[in-house]
Short mmCIF file of C-alpha atoms and ligand atoms in Angstrom, two decimals:
data_model
loop_
_atom_site.label_atom_id
_atom_site.label_comp_id
_atom_site.label_asym_id
_atom_site.label_seq_id
_atom_site.Cartn_x
_atom_site.Cartn_y
_atom_site.Cartn_z
CA UNK A 1 100.61 56.31 114.67
CA UNK A 2 99.67 59.74 115.99
CA UNK A 3 102.40 60.69 118.45
CA UNK A 4 105.26 63.08 117.87
CA UNK A 5 108.49 61.10 118.16
CA UNK A 6 110.88 62.98 120.44
CA UNK A 7 114.33 62.84 118.85
CA UNK A 8 116.71 62.43 121.80
CA UNK A 9 119.69 62.02 119.51
CA UNK A 10 119.15 65.42 117.90
CA UNK A 11 118.35 67.03 121.26
CA UNK A 12 121.51 65.59 122.80
CA UNK A 13 123.52 67.00 119.90
CA UNK A 14 122.11 70.46 120.65
CA UNK A 15 123.02 70.10 124.35
CA UNK A 16 126.54 68.93 123.45
CA UNK A 17 126.86 71.94 121.11
CA UNK A 18 125.95 74.30 123.97
CA UNK A 19 128.45 72.50 126.20
CA UNK A 20 131.20 72.84 123.59
CA UNK A 21 130.43 76.59 123.20
CA UNK A 22 130.66 77.03 126.94
CA UNK A 23 133.93 75.06 127.13
CA UNK A 24 135.34 77.36 124.41
CA UNK A 25 134.34 80.42 126.45
CA UNK A 26 135.95 79.00 129.61
CA UNK A 27 139.18 78.23 127.76
CA UNK A 28 139.45 81.51 125.84
CA UNK A 29 138.11 83.83 128.52
CA UNK A 30 139.54 82.25 131.66
CA UNK A 31 142.20 79.74 130.65
CA UNK A 32 140.18 76.94 132.29
CA UNK A 33 139.55 73.52 130.72
CA UNK A 34 136.75 71.57 132.43
CA UNK A 35 137.89 68.06 133.39
CA UNK A 36 135.84 64.90 134.01
CA UNK A 37 137.25 61.83 135.77
CA UNK A 38 135.48 58.51 135.23
CA UNK A 39 136.27 55.54 137.45
CA UNK A 40 135.45 52.00 136.35
CA UNK A 41 136.02 49.03 138.64
CA UNK A 42 135.92 45.66 136.88
CA UNK A 43 135.07 44.67 133.34
CA UNK A 44 131.28 44.69 133.05
CA UNK A 45 130.79 44.88 129.25
CA UNK A 46 127.89 47.40 129.33
CA UNK A 47 129.84 49.63 131.74
CA UNK A 48 132.89 49.47 129.48
CA UNK A 49 130.80 50.69 126.53
CA UNK A 50 129.34 53.56 128.61
CA UNK A 51 132.77 54.59 129.86
CA UNK A 52 134.27 54.53 126.38
CA UNK A 53 131.42 56.70 125.05
CA UNK A 54 131.76 59.10 127.96
CA UNK A 55 135.49 59.49 127.34
CA UNK A 56 135.01 60.12 123.62
CA UNK A 57 132.21 62.65 124.03
CA UNK A 58 134.07 64.47 126.82
CA UNK A 59 137.06 64.94 124.53
CA UNK A 60 134.83 65.94 121.58
CA UNK A 61 133.31 68.70 123.71
CA UNK A 62 136.83 70.08 124.28
CA UNK A 63 137.10 68.93 127.89
CA UNK A 64 139.79 66.89 129.57
CA UNK A 65 138.88 63.25 130.15
CA UNK A 66 140.59 61.23 132.88
CA UNK A 67 139.84 57.51 132.88
CA UNK A 68 140.71 55.26 135.81
CA UNK A 69 140.17 51.56 135.15
CA UNK A 70 140.70 49.39 138.22
CA UNK A 71 140.70 45.59 138.53
CA UNK A 72 137.53 43.91 139.78
CA UNK A 73 139.24 42.89 143.07
CA UNK A 74 140.40 46.44 143.91
CA UNK A 75 140.17 46.91 147.71
CA UNK A 76 137.60 49.49 148.78
CA UNK A 77 140.33 51.46 150.57
CA UNK A 78 142.24 51.86 147.27
CA UNK A 79 139.12 53.17 145.52
CA UNK A 80 138.51 55.63 148.38
CA UNK A 81 142.15 56.77 148.16
CA UNK A 82 141.74 57.43 144.41
CA UNK A 83 138.57 59.45 145.07
CA UNK A 84 140.48 61.51 147.67
CA UNK A 85 143.15 62.31 145.08
CA UNK A 86 140.54 63.27 142.49
CA UNK A 87 138.72 65.43 145.07
CA UNK A 88 141.99 67.34 145.61
CA UNK A 89 142.96 67.60 141.92
CA UNK A 90 142.21 71.11 140.60
CA UNK A 91 142.13 69.85 136.98
CA UNK A 92 139.19 67.57 137.85
CA UNK A 93 135.80 69.34 138.06
CA UNK A 94 133.60 66.26 137.83
CA UNK A 95 133.97 62.73 139.21
CA UNK A 96 131.83 59.77 138.13
CA UNK A 97 132.19 56.30 139.61
CA UNK A 98 130.50 53.88 137.22
CA UNK A 99 127.81 51.71 138.80
CA UNK A 100 127.27 48.90 139.57
CA UNK A 101 130.36 48.39 141.74
CA UNK A 102 131.55 44.88 142.70
CA UNK A 103 129.78 43.32 145.69
CA UNK A 104 132.71 43.73 148.12
CA UNK A 105 132.47 47.53 147.77
CA UNK A 106 129.92 49.64 149.68
CA UNK A 107 128.48 51.82 146.90
CA UNK A 108 126.84 54.35 149.23
CA UNK A 109 130.12 54.85 151.11
CA UNK A 110 132.00 55.40 147.85
CA UNK A 111 129.42 57.78 146.35
CA UNK A 112 129.37 59.82 149.57
CA UNK A 113 133.18 60.09 149.51
CA UNK A 114 133.02 62.15 146.29
CA UNK A 115 133.23 65.88 146.92
CA UNK A 116 129.61 67.11 146.53
CA UNK A 117 130.84 69.96 144.31
CA UNK A 118 132.38 67.42 141.89
CA UNK A 119 129.49 64.94 142.10
CA UNK A 120 128.32 65.21 138.49
CA UNK A 121 126.05 62.17 138.96
CA UNK A 122 124.16 63.94 141.74
CA UNK A 123 124.21 60.78 143.87
CA UNK A 124 125.94 62.22 147.00
CA UNK A 125 123.55 62.39 149.93
CA UNK A 126 124.10 66.18 150.17
CA UNK A 127 123.01 66.70 146.55
CA UNK A 128 120.04 64.38 147.07
CA UNK A 129 119.01 66.52 150.06
CA UNK A 130 119.54 69.80 148.21
CA UNK A 131 117.39 68.59 145.29
CA UNK A 132 114.70 67.35 147.68
CA UNK A 133 114.52 70.73 149.39
CA UNK A 134 114.51 72.74 146.14
CA UNK A 135 118.04 74.11 146.59
CA UNK A 136 120.79 74.39 143.99
CA UNK A 137 122.40 70.96 143.59
CA UNK A 138 124.04 68.65 141.10
CA UNK A 139 121.15 66.86 139.37
CA UNK A 140 121.32 63.19 138.23
CA UNK A 141 121.95 63.07 134.48
CA UNK A 142 119.14 60.83 133.20
CA UNK A 143 116.31 62.65 135.01
CA UNK A 144 117.84 66.00 133.99
CA UNK A 145 117.78 64.87 130.35
CA UNK A 146 114.13 63.79 130.71
CA UNK A 147 113.21 67.15 132.25
CA UNK A 148 114.90 69.05 129.40
CA UNK A 149 112.94 67.02 126.82
CA UNK A 150 109.66 67.53 128.68
CA UNK A 151 110.16 71.30 128.95
CA UNK A 152 111.08 71.45 125.27
CA UNK A 153 107.98 69.47 124.31
CA UNK A 154 105.42 70.97 126.67
CA UNK A 155 106.78 74.34 127.83
CA UNK A 156 105.33 75.04 131.29
CA UNK A 157 104.75 71.77 133.17
CA UNK A 158 102.85 73.43 136.01
CA UNK A 159 99.74 71.60 137.19
CA UNK A 160 100.20 68.55 134.96
CA UNK A 161 99.69 65.05 136.38
CA UNK A 162 103.02 63.25 136.23
CA UNK A 163 103.37 59.54 136.96
CA UNK A 164 106.87 58.12 137.41
CA UNK A 165 106.90 54.31 137.26
CA UNK A 166 109.99 53.13 139.16
CA UNK A 167 111.48 54.28 142.46
CA UNK A 168 115.24 53.96 141.94
CA UNK A 169 117.68 56.43 143.45
CA UNK A 170 119.24 56.98 140.00
CA UNK A 171 116.06 57.80 138.05
CA UNK A 172 112.64 57.43 139.71
CA UNK A 173 113.13 59.43 142.90
CA UNK A 174 115.14 62.34 141.44
CA UNK A 175 112.77 62.48 138.44
CA UNK A 176 109.84 62.89 140.82
CA UNK A 177 111.67 65.69 142.68
CA UNK A 178 112.40 67.54 139.44
CA UNK A 179 108.78 67.28 138.27
CA UNK A 180 107.62 68.51 141.67
CA UNK A 181 110.06 71.40 141.31
CA UNK A 182 108.29 72.27 138.05
CA UNK A 183 104.93 72.21 139.90
CA UNK A 184 103.56 68.93 138.53
CA UNK A 185 101.25 66.77 140.63
CA UNK A 186 103.53 63.78 141.03
CA UNK A 187 102.85 60.11 141.70
CA UNK A 188 105.66 57.58 142.11
CA UNK A 189 104.35 54.15 141.14
CA UNK A 190 106.20 50.85 141.51
CA UNK A 191 105.81 47.08 141.53
CA UNK A 192 103.49 47.15 144.56
CA UNK A 193 101.23 49.93 143.27
CA UNK A 194 97.57 48.92 143.22
CA UNK A 195 95.85 49.20 139.85
CA UNK A 196 98.93 50.48 138.02
CA UNK A 197 97.07 50.66 134.67
CA UNK A 198 94.53 53.12 136.10
CA UNK A 199 97.27 55.19 137.78
CA UNK A 200 99.12 55.42 134.44
CA UNK A 201 95.92 56.39 132.59
CA UNK A 202 95.74 59.52 134.75
CA UNK A 203 99.16 60.75 133.60
CA UNK A 204 99.66 63.78 131.37
CA UNK A 205 103.36 62.93 131.73
CA UNK A 206 104.28 59.25 132.01
CA UNK A 207 107.90 58.41 132.82
CA UNK A 208 108.74 54.70 132.70
CA UNK A 209 111.91 53.64 134.54
CA UNK A 210 111.48 50.07 135.71
CA UNK A 211 113.75 47.99 133.47
CA UNK A 212 111.09 45.56 132.24
CA UNK A 213 110.71 45.22 128.49
CA UNK A 214 107.47 46.67 127.07
CA UNK A 215 105.64 46.31 130.41
CA UNK A 216 103.48 49.40 129.75
CA UNK A 217 101.01 48.73 126.93
CA UNK A 218 99.32 51.40 124.83
CA UNK A 219 96.01 51.12 126.66
CA UNK A 220 97.65 52.37 129.89
CA UNK A 221 98.47 55.66 128.15
CA UNK A 222 96.15 58.67 128.36
CA UNK A 223 95.31 60.04 124.90
CA UNK A 224 97.64 62.95 124.16
CA UNK A 225 100.03 62.18 127.04
CA UNK A 226 103.78 62.73 126.81
CA UNK A 227 105.60 59.43 127.37
CA UNK A 228 109.25 59.32 128.41
CA UNK A 229 110.69 55.81 128.22
CA UNK A 230 113.87 55.45 130.28
CA UNK A 231 114.10 51.66 129.90
CA UNK A 232 116.90 50.10 127.88
CA UNK A 233 116.25 46.36 127.72
CA UNK A 234 118.00 43.89 125.43
CA UNK A 235 115.61 41.19 124.17
CA UNK A 236 115.96 38.31 121.68
CA UNK A 237 115.18 39.29 118.08
CA UNK A 238 114.81 36.02 116.15
CA UNK A 239 113.43 38.03 113.19
CA UNK A 240 116.95 39.48 112.79
CA UNK A 241 118.52 36.03 112.78
CA UNK A 242 119.63 33.31 115.17
CA UNK A 243 120.98 34.66 118.47
CA UNK A 244 120.35 38.32 117.51
CA UNK A 245 119.01 40.87 119.99
CA UNK A 246 117.48 44.34 119.93
CA UNK A 247 116.86 47.12 122.42
CA UNK A 248 113.38 47.91 123.67
CA UNK A 249 112.08 50.29 126.30
CA UNK A 250 109.73 49.77 129.25
CA UNK A 251 106.82 50.96 127.07
CA UNK A 252 105.25 49.07 124.17
CA UNK A 253 106.29 51.70 121.65
CA UNK A 254 103.97 50.76 118.77
CA UNK A 255 100.92 50.57 121.02
CA UNK A 256 101.69 53.74 122.97
CA UNK A 257 102.55 55.77 119.86
CA UNK A 258 98.94 55.28 118.64
CA UNK A 259 97.62 57.05 121.73
CA UNK A 260 100.27 59.41 123.11
CA UNK A 261 100.78 63.02 122.07
CA UNK A 262 104.56 62.57 122.12
CA UNK A 263 106.87 59.70 122.96
CA UNK A 264 110.59 58.96 123.20
CA UNK A 265 111.80 55.96 121.17
CA UNK A 266 114.29 53.31 122.35
CA UNK A 267 116.99 53.56 121.20
CA UNK A 268 117.40 57.24 120.31
CA UNK A 269 115.30 58.82 123.06
CA UNK A 270 116.47 59.27 126.64
CA UNK A 271 119.73 57.30 126.18
CA UNK A 272 121.75 59.91 124.27
CA UNK A 273 120.61 62.64 126.70
CA UNK A 274 122.31 61.00 129.70
CA UNK A 275 125.89 61.57 128.56
CA UNK A 276 125.00 65.01 127.15
CA UNK A 277 123.74 65.96 130.63
CA UNK A 278 126.87 64.51 132.24
CA UNK A 279 128.93 66.89 130.11
CA UNK A 280 126.55 69.72 130.99
CA UNK A 281 126.92 68.93 134.71
CA UNK A 282 130.71 68.96 134.37
CA UNK A 283 130.63 72.45 132.85
CA UNK A 284 128.22 73.57 135.59
CA UNK A 285 130.53 72.16 138.29
CA UNK A 286 133.52 73.88 136.66
CA UNK A 287 131.74 77.26 136.56
CA UNK A 288 130.66 76.93 140.21
CA UNK A 289 134.18 75.90 141.29
CA UNK A 290 135.59 79.03 139.68
CA UNK A 291 132.89 81.43 140.85
CA UNK A 292 131.72 82.02 137.27
CA UNK A 293 128.10 82.39 136.13
CA UNK A 294 126.47 79.13 135.11
CA UNK A 295 125.50 78.61 131.47
CA UNK A 296 121.81 79.05 130.62
CA UNK A 297 119.74 75.99 129.80
CA UNK A 298 122.17 73.33 131.00
CA UNK A 299 120.86 72.96 134.56
CA UNK A 300 117.48 72.28 136.15
N1 GUN B 401 125.37 53.02 135.65
C1 GUN B 401 124.20 53.10 134.93
N2 GUN B 401 123.76 54.38 134.90
C2 GUN B 401 124.65 55.12 135.60
C3 GUN B 401 124.74 56.50 135.90
O1 GUN B 401 123.89 57.34 135.53
N3 GUN B 401 125.82 56.87 136.65
C4 GUN B 401 126.74 55.98 137.07
N4 GUN B 401 127.74 56.44 137.80
N5 GUN B 401 126.68 54.69 136.81
C5 GUN B 401 125.65 54.27 136.07
#
């Protein structure tokens, strides 16, 4: 194994430390406590775990955490009314509506009802447009975390070939925009891409965000490349005992680590960075709302 293992857990701790410092400054210097509201509709077990972790880490960073748990059959109009109240609440600087939403709710409509200034997920169409045109925006948390790790690992990204496998609105597309903003030559690849192995082999930076366990083998990785694995896939692990499971990424870690220059593990890579960046975005939103300078190193 030759690759440097990028420790996302340690990196996330550093980001959370910076966030906590900034929260302290806002409280002491300005009497402002950043507040994050998280809205969960229904009882999806994975979403419940995320929301619990978000609430805990928000409080640990010294911020106010507001949790709104709504029944799975909540009418869309009630959810929109809650978002209106949160938009108007001066104690709330960031609003996150946990996805996926139940089928009877129009996710795009709901996400676009969040005030763009409080849209700490960066999913509002205005923020998507601002990011796409290189203007100051709220940046989606997972791609922001990936960008921070890449800059930390590689320094200047300018001129590097970056391949993003996956074209989701949450990761693939904003990731590509961020890499373009850092002057990479960017390819977005997906399930219909012709000769995906060869496309991947051209990547100095390979970001995998498809949600298919270990679909990228080591021989698709360019020697020395930096590999960012966004996938979190639960697979059976009979070696751990009957009915046991484990988490794997979209990249075959053991194979890729023989070839890559640096690689993020799963778990312990990109995952911990997502919530750290959510906290960072909440502080950023709070500073902007109050006309205060934004903290260094917590935005794109
Ligand atoms: N569900 C899975 N990932 C995310 C995310 O980044 N934001 C929201 N709101 N929901 C999610």
